[in-house]
CSV table of C-alpha atoms and ligand atoms in Angstrom, one decimal:
chain,number,residue,atom,x,y,z
A,1,UNK,CA,-27.0,121.1,10.4
A,2,UNK,CA,-27.8,124.5,9.8
A,3,UNK,CA,-31.3,126.3,10.0
A,4,UNK,CA,-32.4,125.3,6.5
A,5,UNK,CA,-31.9,121.8,7.2
A,6,UNK,CA,-34.1,121.8,10.3
A,7,UNK,CA,-37.1,123.2,8.8
A,8,UNK,CA,-40.2,121.4,8.7
A,9,UNK,CA,-41.7,120.9,5.0
A,10,UNK,CA,-44.9,122.2,6.5
A,11,UNK,CA,-43.2,125.6,7.5
A,12,UNK,CA,-42.3,126.4,3.8
A,13,UNK,CA,-44.0,129.1,1.8
A,14,UNK,CA,-46.1,127.9,-0.9
A,15,UNK,CA,-46.3,127.2,-3.6
A,16,UNK,CA,-43.2,125.5,-3.7
A,17,UNK,CA,-41.7,122.7,-5.7
A,18,UNK,CA,-40.3,119.8,-3.5
A,19,UNK,CA,-38.0,116.8,-4.3
A,20,UNK,CA,-37.8,113.8,-2.1
A,21,UNK,CA,-34.4,113.0,-1.9
A,22,UNK,CA,-34.5,109.4,-1.2
A,23,UNK,CA,-37.2,108.5,-3.7
A,24,UNK,CA,-34.9,110.3,-6.4
A,25,UNK,CA,-31.9,108.3,-5.5
A,26,UNK,CA,-33.9,105.1,-5.6
A,27,UNK,CA,-35.5,106.3,-9.3
A,28,UNK,CA,-31.4,106.6,-10.1
A,29,UNK,CA,-30.4,103.6,-9.1
A,30,UNK,CA,-33.2,101.8,-10.8
A,31,UNK,CA,-32.6,103.1,-14.2
A,32,UNK,CA,-29.0,102.2,-13.7
A,33,UNK,CA,-29.8,98.6,-12.7
A,34,UNK,CA,-32.3,98.6,-15.8
A,35,UNK,CA,-29.7,99.5,-18.3
A,36,UNK,CA,-26.7,97.3,-16.7
A,37,UNK,CA,-29.0,94.3,-16.7
A,38,UNK,CA,-29.7,94.8,-20.3
A,39,UNK,CA,-25.8,95.7,-21.1
A,40,UNK,CA,-26.9,99.0,-22.6
A,41,UNK,CA,-25.4,102.4,-22.0
A,42,UNK,CA,-27.8,105.3,-20.9
A,43,UNK,CA,-27.6,108.7,-21.4
A,44,UNK,CA,-30.5,110.7,-19.3
A,45,UNK,CA,-32.4,113.6,-20.5
A,46,UNK,CA,-31.5,116.4,-18.4
A,47,UNK,CA,-34.7,118.4,-20.1
A,48,UNK,CA,-36.5,116.6,-17.2
A,49,UNK,CA,-34.3,118.3,-14.2
A,50,UNK,CA,-32.5,121.3,-15.9
A,51,UNK,CA,-30.3,120.4,-12.4
A,52,UNK,CA,-26.3,120.3,-12.9
A,53,UNK,CA,-26.9,118.3,-9.3
A,54,UNK,CA,-29.2,115.9,-10.6
A,55,UNK,CA,-27.0,115.4,-13.7
A,56,UNK,CA,-23.8,114.6,-11.4
A,57,UNK,CA,-25.9,112.1,-9.5
A,58,UNK,CA,-26.9,110.2,-12.7
A,59,UNK,CA,-23.2,110.5,-14.1
A,60,UNK,CA,-22.2,109.1,-10.5
A,61,UNK,CA,-24.4,106.1,-11.1
A,62,UNK,CA,-22.7,105.3,-14.4
A,63,UNK,CA,-24.8,107.4,-16.8
A,64,UNK,CA,-22.5,107.9,-20.2
A,65,UNK,CA,-23.3,111.5,-20.5
A,66,UNK,CA,-26.4,113.5,-20.5
A,67,UNK,CA,-29.0,114.9,-23.1
A,68,UNK,CA,-30.2,118.4,-23.7
A,69,UNK,CA,-33.3,119.5,-25.7
A,70,UNK,CA,-32.1,123.1,-25.9
A,71,UNK,CA,-28.6,124.6,-26.5
A,72,UNK,CA,-29.3,126.8,-23.5
A,73,UNK,CA,-29.5,123.7,-21.2
A,74,UNK,CA,-26.5,122.4,-22.7
A,75,UNK,CA,-24.3,125.7,-22.0
A,76,UNK,CA,-25.6,125.4,-18.4
A,77,UNK,CA,-24.4,121.6,-18.3
A,78,UNK,CA,-20.9,122.3,-20.0
A,79,UNK,CA,-20.5,125.3,-17.6
A,80,UNK,CA,-21.1,122.8,-14.6
A,81,UNK,CA,-18.4,120.4,-15.5
A,82,UNK,CA,-20.6,117.7,-17.3
A,83,UNK,CA,-18.3,116.3,-19.5
A,84,UNK,CA,-20.4,114.6,-22.3
A,85,UNK,CA,-23.5,116.1,-23.7
A,86,UNK,CA,-25.9,115.1,-26.8
A,87,UNK,CA,-28.2,117.9,-28.0
A,88,UNK,CA,-31.1,116.2,-29.3
A,89,UNK,CA,-32.5,118.7,-30.9
A,90,UNK,CA,-31.3,120.5,-34.3
A,91,UNK,CA,-29.2,123.7,-33.6
A,92,UNK,CA,-29.8,126.2,-36.4
A,93,UNK,CA,-28.6,129.5,-37.0
A,94,UNK,CA,-25.3,131.7,-37.0
A,95,UNK,CA,-25.2,132.9,-33.5
A,96,UNK,CA,-26.5,129.5,-32.2
A,97,UNK,CA,-23.4,127.6,-33.9
A,98,UNK,CA,-21.2,129.8,-32.6
A,99,UNK,CA,-22.3,129.2,-28.9
A,100,UNK,CA,-22.4,125.6,-29.7
A,101,UNK,CA,-18.8,125.7,-30.7
A,102,UNK,CA,-18.1,127.7,-27.4
A,103,UNK,CA,-19.9,124.7,-25.6
A,104,UNK,CA,-18.1,122.3,-27.6
A,105,UNK,CA,-14.9,123.7,-26.4
A,106,UNK,CA,-15.8,123.5,-22.7
A,107,UNK,CA,-17.2,119.7,-22.9
A,108,UNK,CA,-17.4,116.9,-25.4
A,109,UNK,CA,-20.9,117.9,-27.0
A,110,UNK,CA,-22.6,116.3,-29.7
A,111,UNK,CA,-25.8,117.4,-31.9
A,112,UNK,CA,-28.4,116.0,-34.2
A,113,UNK,CA,-29.0,117.2,-37.6
A,114,UNK,CA,-31.6,116.5,-40.3
A,115,UNK,CA,-31.0,118.9,-42.8
A,116,UNK,CA,-28.0,119.1,-45.6
A,117,UNK,CA,-27.9,122.9,-45.2
A,118,UNK,CA,-27.8,122.6,-41.6
A,119,UNK,CA,-25.0,120.1,-41.7
A,120,UNK,CA,-22.8,122.3,-43.9
A,121,UNK,CA,-23.3,125.4,-41.6
A,122,UNK,CA,-22.0,122.8,-38.7
A,123,UNK,CA,-19.0,122.0,-40.6
A,124,UNK,CA,-18.3,125.7,-41.3
A,125,UNK,CA,-18.4,126.8,-37.9
A,126,UNK,CA,-16.7,123.8,-36.7
A,127,UNK,CA,-13.8,124.7,-39.2
A,128,UNK,CA,-14.0,128.2,-38.1
A,129,UNK,CA,-13.6,127.0,-34.5
A,130,UNK,CA,-11.0,124.5,-35.3
A,131,UNK,CA,-12.6,121.5,-34.0
A,132,UNK,CA,-14.2,118.5,-35.0
A,133,UNK,CA,-17.9,118.0,-34.0
A,134,UNK,CA,-19.9,115.0,-33.7
A,135,UNK,CA,-23.0,114.7,-35.4
A,136,UNK,CA,-26.1,112.3,-35.0
A,137,UNK,CA,-28.8,111.9,-38.1
A,138,UNK,CA,-32.2,112.4,-36.5
A,139,UNK,CA,-34.7,109.7,-38.0
A,140,UNK,CA,-38.5,110.1,-37.6
A,141,UNK,CA,-39.3,106.9,-36.5
A,142,UNK,CA,-43.1,107.6,-36.2
A,143,UNK,CA,-43.4,110.8,-34.3
A,144,UNK,CA,-43.8,113.1,-36.8
A,145,UNK,CA,-41.6,115.8,-35.4
A,146,UNK,CA,-38.1,116.5,-36.4
A,147,UNK,CA,-35.8,113.9,-38.3
A,148,UNK,CA,-35.5,112.9,-41.7
A,149,UNK,CA,-37.4,109.9,-43.0
A,150,UNK,CA,-36.1,106.4,-42.4
A,151,UNK,CA,-34.3,104.5,-45.1
A,152,UNK,CA,-32.1,106.1,-48.2
A,153,UNK,CA,-32.6,109.6,-47.2
A,154,UNK,CA,-31.1,109.3,-43.9
A,155,UNK,CA,-28.3,107.2,-45.3
A,156,UNK,CA,-27.4,110.2,-47.6
A,157,UNK,CA,-27.5,112.5,-45.1
A,158,UNK,CA,-25.0,110.1,-43.0
A,159,UNK,CA,-22.9,110.1,-45.8
A,160,UNK,CA,-22.6,113.9,-46.1
A,161,UNK,CA,-21.7,113.9,-42.4
A,162,UNK,CA,-19.1,111.1,-42.9
A,163,UNK,CA,-17.4,112.9,-46.2
A,164,UNK,CA,-16.8,116.3,-43.8
A,165,UNK,CA,-13.4,116.9,-42.5
A,166,UNK,CA,-15.0,118.9,-39.6
A,167,UNK,CA,-17.7,116.6,-38.6
A,168,UNK,CA,-17.6,113.1,-37.3
A,169,UNK,CA,-20.8,110.9,-38.1
A,170,UNK,CA,-21.6,108.9,-34.8
A,171,UNK,CA,-24.6,107.4,-35.4
A,172,UNK,CA,-28.7,107.8,-35.5
A,173,UNK,CA,-30.9,109.2,-32.9
A,174,UNK,CA,-34.7,107.9,-33.3
A,175,UNK,CA,-37.3,108.9,-30.3
A,176,UNK,CA,-40.8,108.1,-30.6
A,177,UNK,CA,-42.1,110.5,-27.9
A,178,UNK,CA,-45.8,109.8,-28.5
A,179,UNK,CA,-46.0,105.9,-27.6
A,180,UNK,CA,-44.0,106.5,-24.3
A,181,UNK,CA,-47.1,106.8,-22.2
A,182,UNK,CA,-49.1,104.1,-24.3
A,183,UNK,CA,-50.8,102.7,-20.7
A,184,UNK,CA,-51.1,99.2,-21.9
A,185,UNK,CA,-48.1,97.2,-21.9
A,186,UNK,CA,-48.6,95.0,-25.0
A,187,UNK,CA,-49.5,97.6,-26.8
A,188,UNK,CA,-46.7,99.9,-25.9
A,189,UNK,CA,-44.3,97.1,-26.7
A,190,UNK,CA,-45.7,96.6,-30.1
A,191,UNK,CA,-45.6,100.3,-31.0
A,192,UNK,CA,-41.8,100.5,-29.6
A,193,UNK,CA,-40.7,97.6,-31.6
A,194,UNK,CA,-42.0,99.0,-34.9
A,195,UNK,CA,-40.5,102.3,-34.4
A,196,UNK,CA,-37.1,100.5,-33.1
A,197,UNK,CA,-37.3,98.6,-36.2
A,198,UNK,CA,-37.3,101.5,-38.5
A,199,UNK,CA,-34.3,102.8,-36.9
A,200,UNK,CA,-32.6,99.4,-37.2
A,201,UNK,CA,-33.1,99.1,-40.8
A,202,UNK,CA,-32.0,102.7,-41.3
A,203,UNK,CA,-28.7,101.6,-39.5
A,204,UNK,CA,-28.3,98.7,-41.5
A,205,UNK,CA,-28.5,100.7,-45.0
A,206,UNK,CA,-26.0,103.4,-43.6
A,207,UNK,CA,-23.6,100.3,-42.4
A,208,UNK,CA,-24.1,98.8,-46.0
A,209,UNK,CA,-22.7,102.0,-47.4
A,210,UNK,CA,-19.4,101.5,-45.6
A,211,UNK,CA,-19.9,103.8,-42.6
A,212,UNK,CA,-20.0,102.6,-39.3
A,213,UNK,CA,-23.0,103.3,-37.0
A,214,UNK,CA,-21.6,103.4,-33.2
A,215,UNK,CA,-24.3,105.1,-31.6
A,216,UNK,CA,-28.2,104.2,-31.9
A,217,UNK,CA,-30.0,106.6,-29.5
A,218,UNK,CA,-33.5,107.5,-28.4
A,219,UNK,CA,-36.2,105.8,-25.9
A,220,UNK,CA,-37.8,107.4,-22.7
A,221,UNK,CA,-38.9,106.3,-19.7
A,222,UNK,CA,-42.0,104.1,-21.1
A,223,UNK,CA,-40.2,102.1,-23.8
A,224,UNK,CA,-37.0,101.7,-21.2
A,225,UNK,CA,-37.8,98.5,-20.2
A,226,UNK,CA,-38.8,97.3,-23.5
A,227,UNK,CA,-35.8,99.0,-25.0
A,228,UNK,CA,-33.5,97.2,-22.6
A,229,UNK,CA,-35.3,93.9,-23.7
A,230,UNK,CA,-35.1,94.5,-27.7
A,231,UNK,CA,-31.7,95.6,-27.9
A,232,UNK,CA,-31.8,98.1,-31.1
A,233,UNK,CA,-30.4,101.1,-29.2
A,234,UNK,CA,-26.9,101.1,-28.0
A,235,UNK,CA,-27.8,104.1,-25.7
A,236,UNK,CA,-31.0,105.1,-23.8
A,237,UNK,CA,-32.2,108.7,-23.2
A,238,UNK,CA,-34.9,108.4,-20.5
A,239,UNK,CA,-35.8,111.6,-18.7
A,240,UNK,CA,-38.9,111.5,-16.3
A,241,UNK,CA,-38.0,108.5,-14.4
A,242,UNK,CA,-36.1,110.6,-12.0
A,243,UNK,CA,-39.7,112.4,-10.9
A,244,UNK,CA,-42.4,110.3,-12.3
A,245,UNK,CA,-45.6,112.4,-12.8
A,246,UNK,CA,-48.8,111.3,-12.5
A,247,UNK,CA,-49.5,110.7,-16.3
A,248,UNK,CA,-46.2,108.4,-16.3
A,249,UNK,CA,-47.5,106.8,-13.0
A,250,UNK,CA,-50.5,105.4,-14.7
A,251,UNK,CA,-48.8,103.2,-17.4
A,252,UNK,CA,-48.6,99.4,-17.1
A,253,UNK,CA,-45.0,97.4,-16.6
A,254,UNK,CA,-44.7,94.0,-18.0
A,255,UNK,CA,-46.8,91.0,-16.3
A,256,UNK,CA,-48.6,93.7,-13.8
A,257,UNK,CA,-45.5,94.1,-12.1
A,258,UNK,CA,-45.1,97.7,-10.0
A,259,UNK,CA,-43.4,100.1,-11.6
A,260,UNK,CA,-39.9,100.4,-10.4
A,261,UNK,CA,-39.8,104.4,-10.4
A,262,UNK,CA,-41.9,106.3,-8.1
A,263,UNK,CA,-43.0,109.8,-7.6
A,264,UNK,CA,-40.2,112.1,-6.1
A,265,UNK,CA,-41.4,115.7,-7.4
A,266,UNK,CA,-44.6,117.2,-5.8
A,267,UNK,CA,-45.8,120.6,-5.6
A,268,UNK,CA,-47.0,121.9,-2.0
A,269,UNK,CA,-49.8,124.4,-1.8
A,270,UNK,CA,-52.1,126.0,1.0
A,271,UNK,CA,-55.8,126.6,1.3
A,272,UNK,CA,-56.2,130.1,0.7
A,273,UNK,CA,-60.1,130.2,0.6
A,274,UNK,CA,-63.2,128.1,1.6
A,275,UNK,CA,-66.0,129.5,-0.2
A,276,UNK,CA,-68.6,126.9,-0.5
A,277,UNK,CA,-68.9,123.4,1.7
A,278,UNK,CA,-67.9,121.3,-1.2
A,279,UNK,CA,-64.4,123.0,-2.3
A,280,UNK,CA,-61.5,124.6,-1.2
A,281,UNK,CA,-59.3,127.1,-3.1
A,282,UNK,CA,-55.8,126.5,-3.0
A,283,UNK,CA,-52.6,129.0,-4.2
A,284,UNK,CA,-51.5,126.1,-6.9
A,285,UNK,CA,-52.6,127.8,-10.3
A,286,UNK,CA,-51.1,127.9,-13.9
A,287,UNK,CA,-47.7,129.3,-12.6
A,288,UNK,CA,-47.0,126.8,-10.1
A,289,UNK,CA,-47.9,123.5,-11.9
A,290,UNK,CA,-48.3,122.8,-15.9
A,291,UNK,CA,-51.8,121.9,-17.4
A,292,UNK,CA,-50.5,120.6,-20.5
A,293,UNK,CA,-51.1,116.9,-19.3
A,294,UNK,CA,-54.1,117.6,-17.4
A,295,UNK,CA,-54.8,118.4,-14.0
A,296,UNK,CA,-52.2,117.8,-11.0
A,297,UNK,CA,-53.3,115.2,-8.6
A,298,UNK,CA,-54.0,115.8,-4.6
A,299,UNK,CA,-52.3,113.2,-2.4
A,300,UNK,CA,-53.8,111.6,0.4
A,301,UNK,CA,-57.3,113.6,-0.1
A,302,UNK,CA,-59.8,110.7,-0.6
A,303,UNK,CA,-62.2,111.6,-3.3
A,304,UNK,CA,-60.5,115.0,-4.0
A,305,UNK,CA,-59.9,116.4,-7.5
A,306,UNK,CA,-58.1,119.4,-8.7
A,307,UNK,CA,-59.1,121.9,-11.3
A,308,UNK,CA,-56.9,124.8,-12.7
A,309,UNK,CA,-58.9,127.8,-11.6
A,310,UNK,CA,-56.8,130.6,-13.1
A,311,UNK,CA,-52.8,131.6,-12.9
A,312,UNK,CA,-52.6,131.7,-9.0
A,313,UNK,CA,-55.7,129.7,-8.0
A,314,UNK,CA,-56.9,126.3,-8.1
A,315,UNK,CA,-60.1,124.4,-6.9
A,316,UNK,CA,-59.9,121.0,-4.7
A,317,UNK,CA,-63.5,119.5,-5.0
A,318,UNK,CA,-64.6,116.7,-3.0
A,319,UNK,CA,-66.7,113.8,-4.2
A,320,UNK,CA,-69.9,113.8,-2.2
A,321,UNK,CA,-69.8,117.5,-1.4
A,322,UNK,CA,-68.0,117.5,2.0
A,323,UNK,CA,-64.6,119.3,1.9
A,324,UNK,CA,-62.7,118.7,5.2
A,325,UNK,CA,-60.1,121.1,4.4
A,326,UNK,CA,-59.8,124.3,6.3
A,327,UNK,CA,-58.1,127.6,5.3
A,328,UNK,CA,-54.2,127.3,6.0
A,329,UNK,CA,-54.3,123.5,5.5
A,330,UNK,CA,-51.5,122.2,3.1
A,331,UNK,CA,-52.0,120.1,0.2
A,332,UNK,CA,-49.5,118.3,-1.8
A,333,UNK,CA,-50.0,117.4,-5.4
A,334,UNK,CA,-48.4,115.3,-7.7
A,335,UNK,CA,-47.6,117.3,-11.4
A,336,UNK,CA,-49.1,115.7,-14.5
A,337,UNK,CA,-46.0,116.7,-16.5
A,338,UNK,CA,-43.0,117.2,-14.6
A,339,UNK,CA,-40.5,118.9,-17.3
A,340,UNK,CA,-43.0,121.8,-17.9
A,341,UNK,CA,-43.6,122.1,-14.0
A,342,UNK,CA,-39.9,122.1,-13.2
A,343,UNK,CA,-39.5,125.1,-15.7
A,344,UNK,CA,-41.7,127.0,-13.5
A,345,UNK,CA,-39.6,127.1,-10.3
A,346,UNK,CA,-36.0,128.5,-9.5
A,347,UNK,CA,-35.3,125.8,-7.1
A,348,UNK,CA,-36.0,122.4,-5.9
A,349,UNK,CA,-36.4,122.0,-2.0
A,350,UNK,CA,-34.8,118.8,-1.5
A,351,UNK,CA,-36.6,116.8,1.6
A,352,UNK,CA,-36.0,113.6,3.6
A,353,UNK,CA,-38.0,112.2,6.2
A,354,UNK,CA,-40.5,115.6,6.3
A,355,UNK,CA,-37.7,117.9,6.9
A,356,UNK,CA,-35.6,120.5,4.3
A,357,UNK,CA,-32.3,118.8,3.7
A,358,UNK,CA,-31.1,121.1,0.6
A,359,UNK,CA,-32.0,123.7,-1.9
A,360,UNK,CA,-30.8,122.9,-5.3
A,361,UNK,CA,-30.8,125.7,-7.9
A,362,UNK,CA,-32.9,124.6,-11.5
A,363,UNK,CA,-29.7,126.3,-13.3
A,364,UNK,CA,-31.2,125.4,-16.8
A,365,UNK,CA,-34.9,126.4,-16.0
A,366,UNK,CA,-36.4,128.8,-18.8
A,367,UNK,CA,-33.0,128.1,-21.0
A,368,UNK,CA,-35.1,127.6,-24.0
A,369,UNK,CA,-33.2,129.1,-26.8
B,401,PLP,C1,-35.6,113.4,-27.9
B,401,PLP,C2,-35.9,112.9,-26.4
B,401,PLP,N1,-35.3,111.9,-25.6
B,401,PLP,C3,-35.5,111.3,-24.8
B,401,PLP,C4,-37.0,111.9,-24.0
B,401,PLP,C5,-37.0,111.4,-22.5
B,401,PLP,O1,-38.4,111.2,-22.6
B,401,PLP,P1,-39.1,110.7,-21.0
B,401,PLP,O2,-39.2,112.0,-20.4
B,401,PLP,O3,-40.5,110.3,-21.5
B,401,PLP,O4,-38.6,109.6,-20.2
B,401,PLP,C6,-37.4,113.2,-24.6
B,401,PLP,C7,-38.8,113.8,-23.6
B,401,PLP,O5,-39.3,114.3,-24.4
B,401,PLP,C8,-37.0,113.6,-26.0
B,401,PLP,O6,-37.5,114.7,-26.3
């Protein structure tokens, strides 16, 4: 074991992003089991972890490939040897199409589209590159983000793709992110049924026009258990389950059962000031934990709440007014949104039993183009 392997977590400089290896491995196995029990493929979303190492663990656990949100993420995964990638966001513009073709020469890369002009440009780029590109039509199943409306327009675009010599129509993508964190299980289930229904009806329409729909892809961590039971998708795209941020930890599982996924990702900070009896200042601010899903959650400190206090600072306040922390004390936080917090760091410090076990690059961090 090298020096890093013997370092205690408390000895690390902070703020630092910690990844509990055992919890990560359990989460990966549990999603594998969920998909296997449902008899569905799964293609985890690498936008959450941005790490070829974690992608490798997911593939070793039977994932069909990975999803990437951005071409830049896909380039990193392809260069690291991930063999099968779906880019779940439209790729637009000449330079990006050239990059897409370069990635498609390295790995099997499929992409979504929702616009006829973009489809023509994808076909042109594939022709120039001398390859046949897999394309899925993205359908807006309720989120109001990208995607063509369900029904005839989606079926028409499927025809356009299927009619191109340089493209291969693979199927449809429908992702409804707005319902993934609906806390009540019953409400979430009803919302997922409605969204998935839109995708399945559209798939039926495409099939009636004589085109095979091999892949119906979508879903996230919150809908995974429902998607598994409904059997609408052929392939699930969960991302956050590897880490489980505090926002996701709050959602209900069926029958009041405990969620199968556990927190593996935390941010460790240090108390750098004790300016008043009721509060401590920690070195974890907006540059060390994202706030788009609300404040991060202090771990193991009864009555403590966190509030962002600037780019580099945070307040930890205590109910009742007595703060037990001293300058130099370490405080662990659960991020409120794992994807955007991970994007702030260059590497995971991988821990096991309170010791540093490994360091993994967050190789696709910042690859937003
Ligand atoms: C298209 C798509 N699929 C899947 C996911 C994964 O969702 P989650 O992180 O909630 O599991 C996302 C996340 O935003 C997404 O945008």
